Coordinates of N, CA and C in Angstrom, one line a residue:
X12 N -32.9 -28.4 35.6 CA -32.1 -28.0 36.8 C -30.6 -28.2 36.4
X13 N -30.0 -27.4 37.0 CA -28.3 -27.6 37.5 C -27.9 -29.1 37.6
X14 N -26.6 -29.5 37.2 CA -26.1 -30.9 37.5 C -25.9 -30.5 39.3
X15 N -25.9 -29.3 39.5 CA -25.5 -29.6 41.2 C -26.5 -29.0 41.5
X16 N -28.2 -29.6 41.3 CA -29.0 -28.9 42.3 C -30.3 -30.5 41.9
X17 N -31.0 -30.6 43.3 CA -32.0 -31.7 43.1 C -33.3 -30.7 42.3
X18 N -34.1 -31.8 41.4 CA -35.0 -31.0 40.7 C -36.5 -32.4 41.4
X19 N -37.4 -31.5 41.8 CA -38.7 -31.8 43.3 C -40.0 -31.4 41.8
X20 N -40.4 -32.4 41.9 CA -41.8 -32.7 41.0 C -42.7 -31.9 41.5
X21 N -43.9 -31.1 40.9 CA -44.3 -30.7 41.5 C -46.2 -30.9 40.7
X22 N -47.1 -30.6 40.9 CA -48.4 -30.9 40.3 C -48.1 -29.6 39.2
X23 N -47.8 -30.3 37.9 CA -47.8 -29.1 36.6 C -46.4 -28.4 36.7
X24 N -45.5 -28.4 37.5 CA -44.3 -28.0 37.5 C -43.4 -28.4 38.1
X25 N -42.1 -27.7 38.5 CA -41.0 -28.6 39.1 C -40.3 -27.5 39.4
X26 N -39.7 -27.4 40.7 CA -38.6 -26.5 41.1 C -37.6 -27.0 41.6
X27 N -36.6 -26.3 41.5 CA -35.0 -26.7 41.6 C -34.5 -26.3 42.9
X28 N -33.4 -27.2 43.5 CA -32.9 -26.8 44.8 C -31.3 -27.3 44.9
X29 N -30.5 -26.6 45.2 CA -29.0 -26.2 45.2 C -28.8 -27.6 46.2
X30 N -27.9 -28.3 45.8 CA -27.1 -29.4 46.6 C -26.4 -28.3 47.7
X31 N -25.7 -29.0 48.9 CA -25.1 -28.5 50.1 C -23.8 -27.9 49.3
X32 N -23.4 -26.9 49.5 CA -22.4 -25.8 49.7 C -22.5 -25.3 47.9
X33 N -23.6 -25.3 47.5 CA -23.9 -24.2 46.0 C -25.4 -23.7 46.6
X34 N -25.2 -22.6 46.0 CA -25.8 -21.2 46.1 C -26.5 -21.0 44.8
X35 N -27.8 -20.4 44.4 CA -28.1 -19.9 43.2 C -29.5 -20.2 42.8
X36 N -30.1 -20.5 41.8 CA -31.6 -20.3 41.6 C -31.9 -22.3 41.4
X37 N -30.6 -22.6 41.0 CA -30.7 -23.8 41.1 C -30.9 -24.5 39.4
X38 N -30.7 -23.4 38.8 CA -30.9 -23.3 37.5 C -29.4 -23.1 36.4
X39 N -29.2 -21.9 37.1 CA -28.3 -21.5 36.3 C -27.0 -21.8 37.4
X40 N -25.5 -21.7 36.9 CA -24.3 -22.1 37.4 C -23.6 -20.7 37.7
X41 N -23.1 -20.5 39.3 CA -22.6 -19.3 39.7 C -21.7 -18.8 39.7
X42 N -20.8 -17.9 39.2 CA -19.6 -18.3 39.2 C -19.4 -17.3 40.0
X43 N -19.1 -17.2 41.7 CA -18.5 -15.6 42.5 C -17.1 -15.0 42.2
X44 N -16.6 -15.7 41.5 CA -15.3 -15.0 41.1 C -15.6 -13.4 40.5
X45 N -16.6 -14.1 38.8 CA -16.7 -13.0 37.7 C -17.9 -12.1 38.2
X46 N -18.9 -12.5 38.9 CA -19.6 -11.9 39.9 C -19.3 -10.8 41.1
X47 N -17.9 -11.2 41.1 CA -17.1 -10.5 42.3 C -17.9 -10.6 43.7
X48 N -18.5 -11.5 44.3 CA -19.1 -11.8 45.5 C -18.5 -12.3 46.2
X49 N -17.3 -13.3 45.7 CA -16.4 -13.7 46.4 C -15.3 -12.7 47.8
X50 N -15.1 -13.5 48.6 CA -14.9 -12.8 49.6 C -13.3 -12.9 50.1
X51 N -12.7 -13.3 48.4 CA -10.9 -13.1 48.6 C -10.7 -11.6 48.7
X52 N -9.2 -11.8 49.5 CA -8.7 -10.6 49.4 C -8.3 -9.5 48.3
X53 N -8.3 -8.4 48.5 CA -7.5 -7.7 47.7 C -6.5 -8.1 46.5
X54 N -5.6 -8.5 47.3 CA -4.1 -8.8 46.8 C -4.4 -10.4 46.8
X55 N -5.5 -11.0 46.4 CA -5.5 -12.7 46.2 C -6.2 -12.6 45.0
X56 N -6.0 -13.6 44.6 CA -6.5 -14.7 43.1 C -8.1 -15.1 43.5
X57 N -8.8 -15.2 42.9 CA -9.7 -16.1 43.0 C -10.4 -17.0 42.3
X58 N -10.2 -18.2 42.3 CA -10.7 -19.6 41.4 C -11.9 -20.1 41.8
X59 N -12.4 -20.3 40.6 CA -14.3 -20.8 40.4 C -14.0 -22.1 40.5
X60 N -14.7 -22.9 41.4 CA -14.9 -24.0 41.6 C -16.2 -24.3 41.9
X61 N -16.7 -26.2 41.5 CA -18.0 -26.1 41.1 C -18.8 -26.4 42.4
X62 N -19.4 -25.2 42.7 CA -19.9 -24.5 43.7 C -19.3 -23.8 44.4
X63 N -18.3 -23.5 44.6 CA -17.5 -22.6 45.2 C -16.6 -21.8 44.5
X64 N -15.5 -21.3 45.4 CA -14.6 -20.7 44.8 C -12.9 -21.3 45.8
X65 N -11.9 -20.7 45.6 CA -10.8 -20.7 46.2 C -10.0 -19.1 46.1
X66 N -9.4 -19.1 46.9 CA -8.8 -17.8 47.3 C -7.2 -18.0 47.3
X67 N -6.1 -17.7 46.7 CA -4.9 -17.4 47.0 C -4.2 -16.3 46.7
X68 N -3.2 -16.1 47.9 CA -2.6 -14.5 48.0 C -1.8 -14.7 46.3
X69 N -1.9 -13.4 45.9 CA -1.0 -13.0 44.6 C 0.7 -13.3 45.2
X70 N 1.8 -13.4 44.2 CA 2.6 -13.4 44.0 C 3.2 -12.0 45.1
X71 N 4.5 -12.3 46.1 CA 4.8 -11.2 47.0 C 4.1 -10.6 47.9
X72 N 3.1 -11.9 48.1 CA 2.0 -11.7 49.1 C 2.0 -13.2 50.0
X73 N 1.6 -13.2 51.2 CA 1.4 -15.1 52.3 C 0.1 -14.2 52.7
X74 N -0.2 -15.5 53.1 CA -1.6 -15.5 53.8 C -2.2 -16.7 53.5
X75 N -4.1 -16.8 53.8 CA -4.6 -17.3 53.6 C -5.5 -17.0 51.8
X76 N -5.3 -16.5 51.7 CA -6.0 -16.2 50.6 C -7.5 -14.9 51.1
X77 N -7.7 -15.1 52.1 CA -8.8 -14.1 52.8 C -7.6 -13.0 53.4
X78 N -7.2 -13.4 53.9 CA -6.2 -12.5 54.7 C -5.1 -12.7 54.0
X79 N -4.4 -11.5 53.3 CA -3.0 -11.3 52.2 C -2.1 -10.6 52.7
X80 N -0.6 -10.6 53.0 CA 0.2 -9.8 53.9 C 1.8 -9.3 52.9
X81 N 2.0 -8.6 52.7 CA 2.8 -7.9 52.3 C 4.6 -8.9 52.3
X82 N 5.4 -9.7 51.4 CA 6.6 -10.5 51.3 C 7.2 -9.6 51.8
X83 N 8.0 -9.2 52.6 CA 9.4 -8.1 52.6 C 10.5 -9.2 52.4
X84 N 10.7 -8.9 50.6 CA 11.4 -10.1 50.2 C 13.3 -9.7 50.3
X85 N 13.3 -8.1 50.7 CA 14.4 -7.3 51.3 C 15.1 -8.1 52.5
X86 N 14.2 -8.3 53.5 CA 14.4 -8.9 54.8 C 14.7 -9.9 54.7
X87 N 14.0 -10.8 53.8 CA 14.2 -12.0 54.0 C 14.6 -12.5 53.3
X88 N 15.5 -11.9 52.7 CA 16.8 -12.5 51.4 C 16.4 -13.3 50.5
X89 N 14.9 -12.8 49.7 CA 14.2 -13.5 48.6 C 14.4 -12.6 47.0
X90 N 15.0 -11.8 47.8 CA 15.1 -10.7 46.5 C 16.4 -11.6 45.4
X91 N 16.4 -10.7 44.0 CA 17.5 -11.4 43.5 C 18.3 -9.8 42.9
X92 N 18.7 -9.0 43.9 CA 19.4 -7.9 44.1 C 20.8 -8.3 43.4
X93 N 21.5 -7.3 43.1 CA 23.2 -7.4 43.2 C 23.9 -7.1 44.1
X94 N 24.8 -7.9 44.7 CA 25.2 -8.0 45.9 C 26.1 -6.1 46.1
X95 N 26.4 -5.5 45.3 CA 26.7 -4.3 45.6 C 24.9 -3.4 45.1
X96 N 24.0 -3.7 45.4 CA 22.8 -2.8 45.5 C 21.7 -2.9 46.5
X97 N 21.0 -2.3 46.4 CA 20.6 -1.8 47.6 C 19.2 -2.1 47.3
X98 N 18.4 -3.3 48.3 CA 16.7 -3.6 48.0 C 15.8 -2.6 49.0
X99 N 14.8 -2.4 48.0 CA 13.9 -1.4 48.8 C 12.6 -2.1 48.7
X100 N 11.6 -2.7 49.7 CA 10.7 -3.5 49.9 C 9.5 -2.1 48.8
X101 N 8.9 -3.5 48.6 CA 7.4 -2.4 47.8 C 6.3 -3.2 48.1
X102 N 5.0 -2.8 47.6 CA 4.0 -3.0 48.2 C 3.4 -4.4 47.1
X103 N 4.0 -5.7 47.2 CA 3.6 -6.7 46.7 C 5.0 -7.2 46.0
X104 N 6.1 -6.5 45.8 CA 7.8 -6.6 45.1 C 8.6 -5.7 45.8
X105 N 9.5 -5.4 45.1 CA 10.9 -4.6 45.8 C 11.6 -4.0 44.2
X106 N 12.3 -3.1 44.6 CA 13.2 -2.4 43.8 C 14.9 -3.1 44.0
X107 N 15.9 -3.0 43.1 CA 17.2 -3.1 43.2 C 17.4 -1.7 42.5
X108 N 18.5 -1.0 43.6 CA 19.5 -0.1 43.4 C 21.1 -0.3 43.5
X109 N 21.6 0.0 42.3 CA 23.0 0.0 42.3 C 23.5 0.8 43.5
X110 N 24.4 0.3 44.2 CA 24.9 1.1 45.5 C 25.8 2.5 44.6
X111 N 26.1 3.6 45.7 CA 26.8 4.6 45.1 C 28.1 3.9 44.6
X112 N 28.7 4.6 43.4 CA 30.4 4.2 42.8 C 29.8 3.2 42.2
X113 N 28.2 2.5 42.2 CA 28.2 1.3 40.9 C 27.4 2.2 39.8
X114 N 27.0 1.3 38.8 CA 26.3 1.1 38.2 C 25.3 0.1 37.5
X115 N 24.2 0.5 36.8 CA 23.6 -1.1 36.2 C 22.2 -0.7 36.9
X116 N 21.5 -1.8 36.6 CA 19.6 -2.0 36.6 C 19.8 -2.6 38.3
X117 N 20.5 -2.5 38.9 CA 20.3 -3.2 40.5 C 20.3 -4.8 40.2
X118 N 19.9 -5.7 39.1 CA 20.3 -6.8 39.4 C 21.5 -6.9 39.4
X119 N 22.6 -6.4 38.2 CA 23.7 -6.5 37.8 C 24.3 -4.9 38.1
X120 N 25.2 -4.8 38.7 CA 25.8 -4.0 38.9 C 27.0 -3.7 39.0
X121 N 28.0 -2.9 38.3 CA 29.5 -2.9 37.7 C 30.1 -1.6 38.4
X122 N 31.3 -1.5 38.9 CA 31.6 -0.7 39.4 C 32.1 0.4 38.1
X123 N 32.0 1.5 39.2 CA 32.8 2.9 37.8 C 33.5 3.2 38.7
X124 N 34.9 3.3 37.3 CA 36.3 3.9 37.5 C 35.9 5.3 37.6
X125 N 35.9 5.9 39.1 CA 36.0 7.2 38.9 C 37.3 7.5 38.3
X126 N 38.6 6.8 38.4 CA 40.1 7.7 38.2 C 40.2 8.0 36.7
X127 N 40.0 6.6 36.0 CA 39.5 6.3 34.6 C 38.8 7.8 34.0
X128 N 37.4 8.1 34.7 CA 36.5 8.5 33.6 C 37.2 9.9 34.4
X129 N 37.8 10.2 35.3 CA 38.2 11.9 35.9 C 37.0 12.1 36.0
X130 N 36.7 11.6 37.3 CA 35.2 12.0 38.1 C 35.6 11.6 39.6
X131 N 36.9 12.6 39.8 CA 36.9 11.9 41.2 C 37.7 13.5 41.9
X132 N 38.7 14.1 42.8 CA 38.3 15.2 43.4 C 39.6 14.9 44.1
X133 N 40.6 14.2 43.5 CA 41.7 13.8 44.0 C 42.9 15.5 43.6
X134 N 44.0 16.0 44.3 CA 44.4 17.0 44.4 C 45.3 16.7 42.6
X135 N 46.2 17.7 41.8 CA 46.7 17.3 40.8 C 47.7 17.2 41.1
X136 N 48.4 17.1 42.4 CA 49.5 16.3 42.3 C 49.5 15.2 43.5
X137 N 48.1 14.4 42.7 CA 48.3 13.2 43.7 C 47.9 11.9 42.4
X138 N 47.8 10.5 43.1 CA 47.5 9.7 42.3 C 46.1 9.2 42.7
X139 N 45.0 9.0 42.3 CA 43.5 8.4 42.2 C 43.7 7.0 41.9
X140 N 43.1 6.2 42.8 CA 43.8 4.8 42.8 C 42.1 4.4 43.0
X141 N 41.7 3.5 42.1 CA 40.3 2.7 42.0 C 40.4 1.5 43.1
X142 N 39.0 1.5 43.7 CA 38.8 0.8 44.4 C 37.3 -0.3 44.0
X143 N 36.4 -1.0 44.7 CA 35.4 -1.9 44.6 C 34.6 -1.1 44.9
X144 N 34.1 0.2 44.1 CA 32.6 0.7 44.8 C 33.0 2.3 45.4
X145 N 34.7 2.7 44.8 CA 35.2 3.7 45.4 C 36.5 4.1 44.7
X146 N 37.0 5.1 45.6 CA 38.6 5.5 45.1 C 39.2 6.3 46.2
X147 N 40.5 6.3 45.7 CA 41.3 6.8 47.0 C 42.4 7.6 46.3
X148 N 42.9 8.8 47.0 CA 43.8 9.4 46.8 C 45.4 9.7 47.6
X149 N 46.6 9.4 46.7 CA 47.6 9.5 47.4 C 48.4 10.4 46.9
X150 N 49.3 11.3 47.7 CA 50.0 12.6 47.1 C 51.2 11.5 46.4
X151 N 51.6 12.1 45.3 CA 52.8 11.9 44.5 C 54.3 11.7 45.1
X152 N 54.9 11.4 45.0 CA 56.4 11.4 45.4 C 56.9 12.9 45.5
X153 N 57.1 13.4 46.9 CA 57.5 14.9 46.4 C 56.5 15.8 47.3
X154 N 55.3 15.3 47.6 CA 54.4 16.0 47.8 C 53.9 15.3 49.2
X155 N 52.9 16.0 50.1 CA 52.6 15.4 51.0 C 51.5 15.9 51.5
X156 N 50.1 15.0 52.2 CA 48.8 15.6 52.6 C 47.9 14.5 52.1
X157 N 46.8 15.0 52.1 CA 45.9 14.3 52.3 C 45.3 13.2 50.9
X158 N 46.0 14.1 50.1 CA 45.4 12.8 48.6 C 44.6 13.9 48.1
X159 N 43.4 14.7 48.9 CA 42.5 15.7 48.4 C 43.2 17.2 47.9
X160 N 44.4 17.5 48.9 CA 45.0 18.5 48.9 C 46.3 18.2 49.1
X161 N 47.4 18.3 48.1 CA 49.3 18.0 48.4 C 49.9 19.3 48.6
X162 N 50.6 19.2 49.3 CA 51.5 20.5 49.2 C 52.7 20.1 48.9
X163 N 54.2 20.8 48.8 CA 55.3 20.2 48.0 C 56.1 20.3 49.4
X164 N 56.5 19.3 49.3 CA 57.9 18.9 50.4 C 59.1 19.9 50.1
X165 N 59.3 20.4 50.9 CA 60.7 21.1 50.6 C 61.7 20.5 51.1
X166 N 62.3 19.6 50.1 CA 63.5 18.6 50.5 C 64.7 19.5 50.8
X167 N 65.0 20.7 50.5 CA 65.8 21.3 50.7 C 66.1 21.8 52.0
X168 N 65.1 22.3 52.6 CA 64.4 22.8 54.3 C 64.7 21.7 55.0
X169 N 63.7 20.9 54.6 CA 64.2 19.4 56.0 C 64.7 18.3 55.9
X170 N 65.9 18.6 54.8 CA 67.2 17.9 54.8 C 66.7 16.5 54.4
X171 N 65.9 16.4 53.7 CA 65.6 15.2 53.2 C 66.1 15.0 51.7
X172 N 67.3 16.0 51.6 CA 67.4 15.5 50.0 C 69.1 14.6 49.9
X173 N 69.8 14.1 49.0 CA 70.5 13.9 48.9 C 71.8 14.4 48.4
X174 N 71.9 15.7 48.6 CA 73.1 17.0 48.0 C 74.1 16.4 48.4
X175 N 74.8 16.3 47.8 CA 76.6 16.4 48.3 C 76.4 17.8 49.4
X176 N 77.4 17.6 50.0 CA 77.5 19.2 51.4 C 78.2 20.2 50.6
X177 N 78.7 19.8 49.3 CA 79.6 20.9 48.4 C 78.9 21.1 47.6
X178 N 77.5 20.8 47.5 CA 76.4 21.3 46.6 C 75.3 22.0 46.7
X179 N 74.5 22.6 46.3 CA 73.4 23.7 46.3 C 72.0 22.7 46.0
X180 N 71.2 23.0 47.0 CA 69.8 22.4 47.2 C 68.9 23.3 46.4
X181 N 68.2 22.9 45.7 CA 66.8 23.9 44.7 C 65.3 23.3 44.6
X182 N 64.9 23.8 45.3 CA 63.8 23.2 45.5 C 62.8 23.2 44.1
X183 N 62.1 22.5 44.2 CA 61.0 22.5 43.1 C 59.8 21.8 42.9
X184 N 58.5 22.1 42.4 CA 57.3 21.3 43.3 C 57.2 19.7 42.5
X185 N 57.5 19.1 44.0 CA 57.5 17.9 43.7 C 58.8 17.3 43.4
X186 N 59.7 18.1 43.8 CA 61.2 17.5 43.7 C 62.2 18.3 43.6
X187 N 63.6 18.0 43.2 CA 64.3 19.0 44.0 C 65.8 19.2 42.7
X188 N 66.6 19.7 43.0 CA 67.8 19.4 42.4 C 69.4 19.8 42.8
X189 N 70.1 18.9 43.2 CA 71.6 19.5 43.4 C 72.5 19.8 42.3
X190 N 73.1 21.0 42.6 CA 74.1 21.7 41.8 C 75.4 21.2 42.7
X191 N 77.0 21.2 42.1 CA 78.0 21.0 42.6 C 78.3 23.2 42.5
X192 N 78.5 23.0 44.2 CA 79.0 24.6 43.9 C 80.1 25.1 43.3
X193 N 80.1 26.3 43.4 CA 81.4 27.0 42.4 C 82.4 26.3 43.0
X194 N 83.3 26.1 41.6 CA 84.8 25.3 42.6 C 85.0 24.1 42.5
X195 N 83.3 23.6 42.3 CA 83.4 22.0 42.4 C 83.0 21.4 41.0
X196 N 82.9 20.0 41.0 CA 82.2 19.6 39.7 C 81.5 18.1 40.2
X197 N 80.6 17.1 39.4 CA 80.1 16.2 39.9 C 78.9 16.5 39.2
X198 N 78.2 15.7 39.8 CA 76.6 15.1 39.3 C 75.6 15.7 40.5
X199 N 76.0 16.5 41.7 CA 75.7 17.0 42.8 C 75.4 16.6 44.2
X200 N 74.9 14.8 43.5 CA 75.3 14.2 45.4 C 76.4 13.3 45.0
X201 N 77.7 14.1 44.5 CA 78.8 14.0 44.2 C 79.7 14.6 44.0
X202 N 80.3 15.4 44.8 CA 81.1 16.6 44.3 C 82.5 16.2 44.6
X203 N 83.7 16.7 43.8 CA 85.2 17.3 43.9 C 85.7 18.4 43.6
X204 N 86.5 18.9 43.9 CA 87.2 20.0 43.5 C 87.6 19.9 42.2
X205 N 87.5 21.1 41.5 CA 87.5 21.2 39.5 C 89.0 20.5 39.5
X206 N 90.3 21.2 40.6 CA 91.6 20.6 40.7 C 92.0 19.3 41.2
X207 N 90.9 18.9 41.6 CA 90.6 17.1 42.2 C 90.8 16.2 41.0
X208 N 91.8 15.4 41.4 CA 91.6 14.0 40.4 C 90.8 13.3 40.7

């Protein structure tokens, strides 16, 4: 007989009988694990013990071991994400996604220079200024709008330039130029008369 079963004398023979909480002929040793009789869950482990077994949930699973329930390790901030990616719960784990403007495997995640690599939609006469996960666009000196789209200031038009009043305004995109008019001479937001001392 089994070390865990009593063995009962009998006239010419002898039969075997299973001590309290083992199962089996009383002969041979049961194991319900590799038997698969055991009555763990799905998503649980199951350990042979002598006469029994034990049940525990797998890894990204709670429960009892009979009943196994899904970690949402997203929710409950068990993930080991990068703080710029994005966890998506799975069925026993989770995924990490680099957020948009990063890069990387979702643990580790680096931002990209859109201005750097000219992957960004900023107008050409503006400046692409990098940001943490982004970028921004600002029209140039001279120009004015949205960053996406500049048009040119006409400093000449709305008196925003600095001409001497004896000089000639010329516009040009993205800036401007004063002439000293006929008669005069100077650098243009400086004029005299050619007869001027």
């Amino acid at each position: 007989c089994d070390s865990n079963a009593n063995c009962t004398n009998t006239k010419g023979s002898f039969y075997c009988t299973c001590h309290v909480g083992y199962s089996g002929d009383g002969v041979t040793y049961m194991d319900e694990c590799a038997l698969g009789i055991d009555t763990c869950h799905s998503d649980a482990l199951c350990t042979n013990t002598k006469g029994s077994y034990t049940c525990a949930c797998k890894q990204g699973y709670y429960g009892n071991g009979f009943r196994c329930f899904d970690t949402d390790e997203c929710t409950y901030d068990l993930d080991n994400c990068h703080a710029d990616a994005l966890c998506t719960n799975t069925k026993g784990s989770y995924n990490c996604t680099c957020l948009r403007g990063y890069s990387g495997d979702g643990f580790t995640c680096k931002d990209i220079d859109e201005c750097a690599l000219g992957i960004h939609n900023c107008s050409k006469d503006a400046a692409c200024i990098n940001t943490k996960g982004n970028f921004y666009c600002t029209c140039l000196p001279g120009y004015n709008g949205t960053g996406y789209v500049c048009s040119d200031i006409n400093e000449c038009l709305d008196g925003s330039h600095n001409c001497h009043p004896n000089a000639e305004c010329f516009n040009f995109n993205g800036t401007f130029q004063c002439n000293c008019s006929r008669g005069y001479k100077g650098n243009g937001t400086y004029c005299v008369g050619k007869g001027t001392l």
